[in-house]
Coordinates of N, CA and C in Angstrom, one line a residue:
X213 N -49.5 58.5 -21.1 CA -48.9 59.5 -20.2 C -47.5 59.8 -20.8
X214 N -47.2 61.1 -20.7 CA -45.9 61.6 -21.1 C -45.1 62.1 -19.9
X215 N -43.9 61.5 -19.8 CA -43.0 61.8 -18.7 C -41.7 62.4 -19.3
X216 N -41.2 63.5 -18.7 CA -40.0 64.1 -19.2 C -38.9 63.6 -18.2
X217 N -37.8 63.0 -18.8 CA -36.7 62.5 -18.0 C -35.6 63.5 -18.3
X218 N -35.1 64.2 -17.3 CA -34.0 65.2 -17.4 C -32.8 64.7 -16.8
X219 N -31.8 64.3 -17.6 CA -30.6 63.8 -17.1 C -29.8 63.1 -18.2
X220 N -28.6 62.6 -17.8 CA -27.8 62.0 -18.8 C -27.6 60.5 -18.6
X221 N -28.3 59.9 -17.6 CA -28.1 58.5 -17.4 C -29.0 57.7 -18.3
X222 N -28.4 57.2 -19.4 CA -29.2 56.4 -20.4 C -29.8 55.1 -19.8
X223 N -29.1 54.5 -18.9 CA -29.7 53.3 -18.3 C -31.0 53.5 -17.6
X224 N -31.0 54.6 -16.7 CA -32.2 54.9 -16.0 C -33.3 55.3 -17.0
X225 N -33.0 56.0 -18.0 CA -34.0 56.4 -19.0 C -34.5 55.2 -19.7
X226 N -33.7 54.2 -20.1 CA -34.2 53.0 -20.8 C -35.1 52.2 -19.9
X227 N -34.7 52.1 -18.6 CA -35.5 51.3 -17.7 C -36.9 52.0 -17.5
X228 N -36.9 53.3 -17.3 CA -38.1 54.0 -17.2 C -39.0 53.9 -18.4
X229 N -38.4 54.1 -19.6 CA -39.2 54.0 -20.8 C -39.7 52.6 -21.0
X230 N -39.0 51.6 -20.7 CA -39.4 50.2 -20.8 C -40.7 50.0 -19.9
X231 N -40.7 50.4 -18.7 CA -41.8 50.3 -17.8 C -43.0 51.2 -18.3
X232 N -42.7 52.4 -18.7 CA -43.7 53.2 -19.2 C -44.5 52.6 -20.4
X233 N -43.7 52.0 -21.3 CA -44.4 51.4 -22.5 C -45.4 50.3 -22.1
X234 N -45.3 49.7 -20.9 CA -46.3 48.7 -20.5 C -47.7 49.3 -20.4
X235 N -47.8 50.6 -20.1 CA -49.1 51.3 -20.0 C -49.3 52.2 -21.2
X236 N -48.6 52.0 -22.3 CA -48.7 52.8 -23.5 C -48.3 54.2 -23.2
X237 N -47.4 54.4 -22.3 CA -46.9 55.8 -21.9 C -45.5 55.9 -22.5
X238 N -45.0 57.1 -22.5 CA -43.6 57.3 -23.0 C -42.8 58.2 -22.1
X239 N -41.5 58.0 -22.2 CA -40.6 58.9 -21.4 C -39.7 59.6 -22.5
X240 N -39.7 60.9 -22.4 CA -38.9 61.7 -23.3 C -37.6 62.1 -22.6
X241 N -36.5 61.9 -23.2 CA -35.2 62.2 -22.5 C -34.7 63.5 -23.1
X242 N -34.3 64.4 -22.1 CA -33.6 65.6 -22.5 C -32.4 65.7 -21.6
X243 N -31.3 66.1 -22.1 CA -30.0 66.1 -21.4 C -29.5 67.4 -20.9
X244 N -30.3 68.5 -21.0 CA -29.9 69.7 -20.5 C -31.1 70.5 -19.9
X245 N -30.8 71.3 -18.9 CA -31.9 72.1 -18.3 C -32.5 73.0 -19.3
X246 N -31.7 73.6 -20.1 CA -32.3 74.5 -21.1 C -33.3 73.8 -22.0
X247 N -32.9 72.6 -22.5 CA -33.9 71.9 -23.3 C -35.1 71.5 -22.6
X248 N -35.0 71.2 -21.3 CA -36.1 70.8 -20.4 C -37.0 72.0 -20.3
X249 N -36.4 73.2 -20.0 CA -37.2 74.4 -19.9 C -38.0 74.7 -21.2
X250 N -37.3 74.6 -22.3 CA -38.0 74.8 -23.6 C -39.1 73.8 -23.8
X251 N -38.9 72.6 -23.4 CA -39.9 71.5 -23.6 C -41.1 71.8 -22.8
X252 N -41.0 72.1 -21.5 CA -42.1 72.3 -20.6 C -42.9 73.6 -20.9
X253 N -42.2 74.6 -21.5 CA -43.0 75.8 -21.9 C -43.7 75.7 -23.2
X254 N -43.3 74.7 -24.1 CA -43.9 74.6 -25.4 C -44.8 73.4 -25.5
X255 N -44.7 72.4 -24.6 CA -45.5 71.2 -24.6 C -46.2 71.1 -23.3
X256 N -47.5 71.4 -23.3 CA -48.3 71.4 -22.1 C -48.9 70.0 -21.8
X257 N -48.6 69.0 -22.6 CA -49.3 67.7 -22.4 C -48.3 66.8 -21.6
X258 N -47.5 67.3 -20.7 CA -46.6 66.5 -19.9 C -47.3 66.2 -18.6
X259 N -47.0 64.9 -18.1 CA -47.7 64.5 -16.9 C -46.8 64.2 -15.7
X260 N -45.5 64.3 -15.9 CA -44.6 64.1 -14.9 C -43.1 64.4 -15.3
X261 N -42.3 64.8 -14.3 CA -40.9 65.0 -14.6 C -40.1 64.2 -13.6
X262 N -39.1 63.5 -14.2 CA -38.1 62.7 -13.4 C -36.8 63.3 -13.8
X263 N -36.1 63.8 -12.7 CA -34.8 64.5 -13.0 C -33.7 64.1 -12.1
X264 N -32.5 64.2 -12.7 CA -31.3 64.0 -11.9 C -31.2 65.3 -11.0
X265 N -30.6 65.1 -9.8 CA -30.5 66.3 -8.9 C -29.8 67.5 -9.6
X266 N -28.8 67.2 -10.4 CA -28.1 68.3 -11.1 C -27.9 67.8 -12.6
X267 N -28.0 68.8 -13.5 CA -27.8 68.5 -14.9 C -26.9 69.7 -15.4
X268 N -25.8 69.3 -15.9 CA -24.7 70.2 -16.3 C -24.3 71.2 -15.2
X269 N -24.2 70.6 -14.0 CA -23.9 71.3 -12.7 C -24.8 72.3 -12.3
X270 N -26.1 72.3 -12.8 CA -27.1 73.2 -12.4 C -28.2 72.4 -11.7
X271 N -28.8 73.0 -10.6 CA -29.8 72.2 -9.9 C -31.1 72.1 -10.8
X272 N -31.6 70.8 -10.8 CA -32.8 70.6 -11.6 C -34.0 71.2 -10.9
X273 N -33.9 71.6 -9.7 CA -35.0 72.3 -9.0 C -35.4 73.6 -9.7
X274 N -34.6 74.1 -10.6 CA -35.0 75.2 -11.5 C -36.2 74.9 -12.2
X275 N -36.3 73.7 -12.7 CA -37.5 73.3 -13.4 C -38.8 73.3 -12.5
X276 N -38.6 72.8 -11.3 CA -39.7 72.8 -10.4 C -40.2 74.2 -10.1
X277 N -39.4 75.2 -10.0 CA -39.8 76.6 -9.8 C -40.6 77.1 -11.0
X278 N -40.3 76.7 -12.2 CA -41.0 77.1 -13.4 C -42.4 76.4 -13.3
X279 N -42.5 75.2 -12.9 CA -43.8 74.5 -12.8 C -44.7 75.1 -11.8
X280 N -44.1 75.5 -10.6 CA -44.9 76.0 -9.5 C -45.5 77.4 -9.9
X281 N -44.8 78.1 -10.8 CA -45.3 79.5 -11.1 C -46.3 79.5 -12.3
X282 N -46.5 78.3 -12.9 CA -47.5 78.2 -14.0 C -48.7 77.5 -13.6
X283 N -49.8 78.1 -13.6 CA -51.1 77.5 -13.2 C -51.4 76.2 -13.9
X284 N -51.0 76.1 -15.1 CA -51.3 74.8 -15.9 C -50.3 73.7 -15.6
X285 N -49.2 74.0 -15.0 CA -48.2 73.0 -14.8 C -47.9 72.7 -13.3
X286 N -48.5 73.5 -12.4 CA -48.2 73.4 -11.0 C -48.4 72.1 -10.3
X287 N -49.3 71.3 -10.9 CA -49.7 70.0 -10.3 C -48.9 68.8 -10.9
X288 N -48.0 69.1 -11.8 CA -47.2 68.0 -12.4 C -46.2 67.4 -11.3
X289 N -46.3 66.1 -11.1 CA -45.3 65.5 -10.2 C -43.9 65.7 -10.6
X290 N -43.0 65.9 -9.7 CA -41.6 66.1 -9.9 C -40.8 65.2 -9.0
X291 N -40.1 64.2 -9.7 CA -39.4 63.2 -8.9 C -37.9 63.4 -9.2
X292 N -37.1 63.3 -8.1 CA -35.6 63.3 -8.2 C -35.1 61.9 -8.2
X293 N -34.2 61.6 -9.1 CA -33.6 60.3 -9.2 C -32.1 60.4 -9.3
X294 N -31.4 60.0 -8.3 CA -30.0 60.2 -8.3 C -29.2 59.2 -7.5
X295 N -27.9 59.4 -7.5 CA -27.0 58.6 -6.7 C -26.5 59.3 -5.5
X296 N -26.1 58.6 -4.4 CA -25.5 59.1 -3.2 C -26.4 60.2 -2.6
X297 N -27.6 60.0 -2.5 CA -28.6 60.9 -1.9 C -28.6 60.7 -0.4
X298 N -28.4 61.8 0.4 CA -28.4 61.7 1.8 C -29.8 62.0 2.4
X299 N -30.0 61.7 3.6 CA -31.2 62.0 4.3 C -31.5 63.5 4.3
X300 N -30.5 64.3 4.4 CA -30.6 65.8 4.4 C -31.0 66.2 3.0
X301 N -30.5 65.6 1.9 CA -30.9 65.9 0.6 C -32.4 65.6 0.4
X302 N -32.9 64.5 0.9 CA -34.3 64.1 0.8 C -35.2 65.2 1.5
X303 N -34.8 65.5 2.7 CA -35.5 66.6 3.5 C -35.6 67.9 2.7
X304 N -34.4 68.3 2.1 CA -34.4 69.5 1.4 C -35.3 69.5 0.2
X305 N -35.2 68.4 -0.6 CA -36.0 68.3 -1.8 C -37.5 68.3 -1.5
X306 N -37.9 67.6 -0.5 CA -39.3 67.5 -0.1 C -39.8 68.9 0.4
X307 N -38.9 69.6 1.1 CA -39.3 71.0 1.6 C -39.4 71.9 0.4
X308 N -38.7 71.6 -0.7 CA -38.8 72.5 -1.9 C -40.0 72.1 -2.8
X309 N -40.7 71.0 -2.4 CA -41.9 70.7 -3.2 C -41.8 69.5 -4.1
X310 N -40.6 68.8 -4.0 CA -40.5 67.6 -4.8 C -41.4 66.5 -4.4
X311 N -42.0 65.8 -5.3 CA -43.0 64.7 -5.0 C -42.3 63.6 -4.3
X312 N -41.2 63.1 -4.8 CA -40.5 61.9 -4.2 C -39.1 61.9 -4.7
X313 N -38.2 61.3 -3.9 CA -36.8 61.2 -4.2 C -36.5 59.7 -4.2
X314 N -35.8 59.2 -5.3 CA -35.4 57.8 -5.4 C -33.9 57.8 -5.6
X315 N -33.2 56.8 -5.0 CA -31.8 56.6 -5.2 C -31.6 55.5 -6.2
X316 N -30.6 55.7 -7.0 CA -30.2 54.6 -8.0 C -29.3 53.6 -7.2
X317 N -29.6 52.3 -7.3 CA -30.6 51.7 -8.2 C -32.0 51.9 -7.6
X318 N -33.0 51.9 -8.4 CA -34.3 52.2 -8.0 C -35.3 51.1 -8.6
X319 N -36.5 51.1 -8.1 CA -37.5 50.2 -8.6 C -38.4 51.1 -9.5
X320 N -38.3 50.8 -10.8 CA -39.1 51.6 -11.8 C -40.6 51.6 -11.6
X321 N -41.1 50.4 -11.2 CA -42.5 50.3 -10.9 C -43.0 51.2 -9.8
X322 N -42.1 51.3 -8.7 CA -42.4 52.2 -7.6 C -42.5 53.7 -8.1
X323 N -41.5 54.0 -9.0 CA -41.5 55.4 -9.5 C -42.8 55.7 -10.2
X324 N -43.3 54.8 -11.0 CA -44.5 55.1 -11.7 C -45.8 55.0 -10.8
X325 N -45.7 54.2 -9.8 CA -46.8 54.2 -8.9 C -46.9 55.5 -8.1
X326 N -45.8 56.1 -7.7 CA -45.8 57.4 -7.0 C -46.2 58.5 -8.0
X327 N -45.7 58.4 -9.2 CA -46.1 59.4 -10.2 C -47.6 59.4 -10.4
X328 N -48.2 58.2 -10.6 CA -49.6 58.1 -10.9 C -50.4 58.5 -9.7
X329 N -50.0 58.1 -8.5 CA -50.7 58.5 -7.3 C -50.7 60.0 -7.1
X330 N -49.6 60.6 -7.4 CA -49.5 62.1 -7.2 C -50.4 62.8 -8.3
X331 N -50.5 62.3 -9.5 CA -51.4 62.8 -10.5 C -52.8 62.6 -10.1
X332 N -53.1 61.5 -9.5 CA -54.5 61.2 -9.1 C -54.9 62.2 -7.9
X333 N -54.0 62.4 -7.0 CA -54.3 63.3 -5.9 C -54.5 64.7 -6.4
X334 N -53.7 65.1 -7.4 CA -53.8 66.5 -7.9 C -54.9 66.7 -8.9
X335 N -55.2 65.8 -9.8 CA -56.1 66.0 -10.8 C -57.4 65.1 -10.8
X336 N -57.4 64.1 -9.9 CA -58.6 63.2 -9.8 C -58.4 62.0 -10.6
X337 N -59.1 60.9 -10.1 CA -59.0 59.6 -10.7 C -59.4 59.5 -12.1
X338 N -60.5 60.3 -12.5 CA -61.0 60.2 -13.8 C -60.0 60.8 -14.8
X339 N -59.3 61.8 -14.5 CA -58.3 62.4 -15.4 C -57.2 61.5 -15.6
X340 N -56.8 60.8 -14.5 CA -55.7 59.8 -14.6 C -56.1 58.7 -15.5
X341 N -57.3 58.2 -15.4 CA -57.8 57.1 -16.2 C -57.8 57.5 -17.7
X342 N -58.2 58.8 -18.0 CA -58.1 59.3 -19.3 C -56.7 59.3 -19.9
X343 N -55.8 59.8 -19.0 CA -54.4 59.9 -19.4 C -53.8 58.5 -19.7
X344 N -54.0 57.6 -18.8 CA -53.4 56.3 -19.0 C -54.3 55.5 -20.0
X345 N -53.7 55.1 -21.0 CA -54.5 54.2 -22.0 C -54.5 52.8 -21.3
X346 N -55.7 52.3 -21.2 CA -55.9 51.0 -20.6 C -55.2 50.0 -21.4
X347 N -54.2 49.3 -20.8 CA -53.5 48.2 -21.5 C -54.4 47.1 -21.8
X348 N -54.2 46.4 -22.9 CA -55.0 45.3 -23.2 C -54.9 44.2 -22.2
X349 N -56.0 43.6 -21.8 CA -56.0 42.6 -20.7 C -55.8 41.2 -21.4
X350 N -54.7 41.0 -22.0 CA -54.4 39.7 -22.6 C -53.0 39.3 -22.4
X351 N -52.6 38.2 -23.0 CA -51.3 37.6 -22.8 C -50.2 38.6 -23.2
X352 N -50.4 39.5 -24.2 CA -49.4 40.3 -24.6 C -48.8 41.2 -23.5
X353 N -49.7 41.7 -22.6 CA -49.2 42.5 -21.5 C -48.4 41.7 -20.6
X354 N -48.9 40.5 -20.3 CA -48.1 39.5 -19.4 C -46.8 39.3 -20.1
X355 N -46.7 39.1 -21.4 CA -45.5 38.8 -22.0 C -44.5 40.0 -22.0
X356 N -45.0 41.2 -22.1 CA -44.2 42.4 -22.0 C -43.6 42.5 -20.6
X357 N -44.4 42.2 -19.6 CA -43.9 42.3 -18.2 C -42.8 41.2 -18.0
X358 N -43.1 40.0 -18.5 CA -42.1 38.9 -18.4 C -40.8 39.3 -19.1
X359 N -40.9 39.8 -20.3 CA -39.7 40.2 -21.0 C -38.9 41.3 -20.3
X360 N -39.6 42.2 -19.7 CA -39.0 43.3 -18.9 C -38.3 42.7 -17.7
X361 N -38.9 41.8 -17.0 CA -38.3 41.2 -15.8 C -37.0 40.5 -16.2
X362 N -37.1 39.7 -17.3 CA -36.0 39.0 -17.8 C -34.8 39.9 -18.2
X363 N -35.2 41.0 -18.8 CA -34.1 42.0 -19.2 C -33.5 42.7 -18.0
X364 N -34.3 43.0 -17.0 CA -33.8 43.6 -15.8 C -32.8 42.7 -15.0
X365 N -33.1 41.4 -15.1 CA -32.2 40.4 -14.4 C -31.2 39.8 -15.3
X366 N -31.1 40.2 -16.5 CA -30.1 39.7 -17.4 C -30.3 38.3 -17.9
X367 N -31.6 37.9 -18.0 CA -31.9 36.5 -18.4 C -32.3 36.6 -19.9
X368 N -31.6 35.8 -20.7 CA -31.9 35.9 -22.1 C -33.2 35.1 -22.5
X369 N -33.9 35.7 -23.4 CA -35.1 35.0 -23.9 C -34.8 33.9 -24.8
X370 N -35.6 32.9 -24.8 CA -35.3 31.7 -25.5 C -35.8 31.8 -27.0

């Protein structure tokens, strides 16, 4: 699965990318709306967008309007991830068609669960199964999750 992260918060990007890698997915970071617009118009294999509310003082909802106008992109989940989000902000974003709104600090697993559920609702379970590469069911996946949890809580590996 390919997810576009639009924003400048490198910590959020790293956490999202770390969790995405558990399912052999990737998060691509772009730091400007112009770069994001170029990316989504030239790369049709994107499966979700996670964006800061504003990027370079411009509303990231500009990207959502591009998605909604394009038949091939209209079902891509769009998640807002920001700080100091009010109840009114959430209501506004939802009314504009945003899939979900998360406030920093956030639970990265919840972000991916919402993103996957939205894809499943829009495109069907079989499509999502094809998009997600099945992680190997062995100790290496468990070890990756354990390392991620340690990293999130600042516990050093032995």
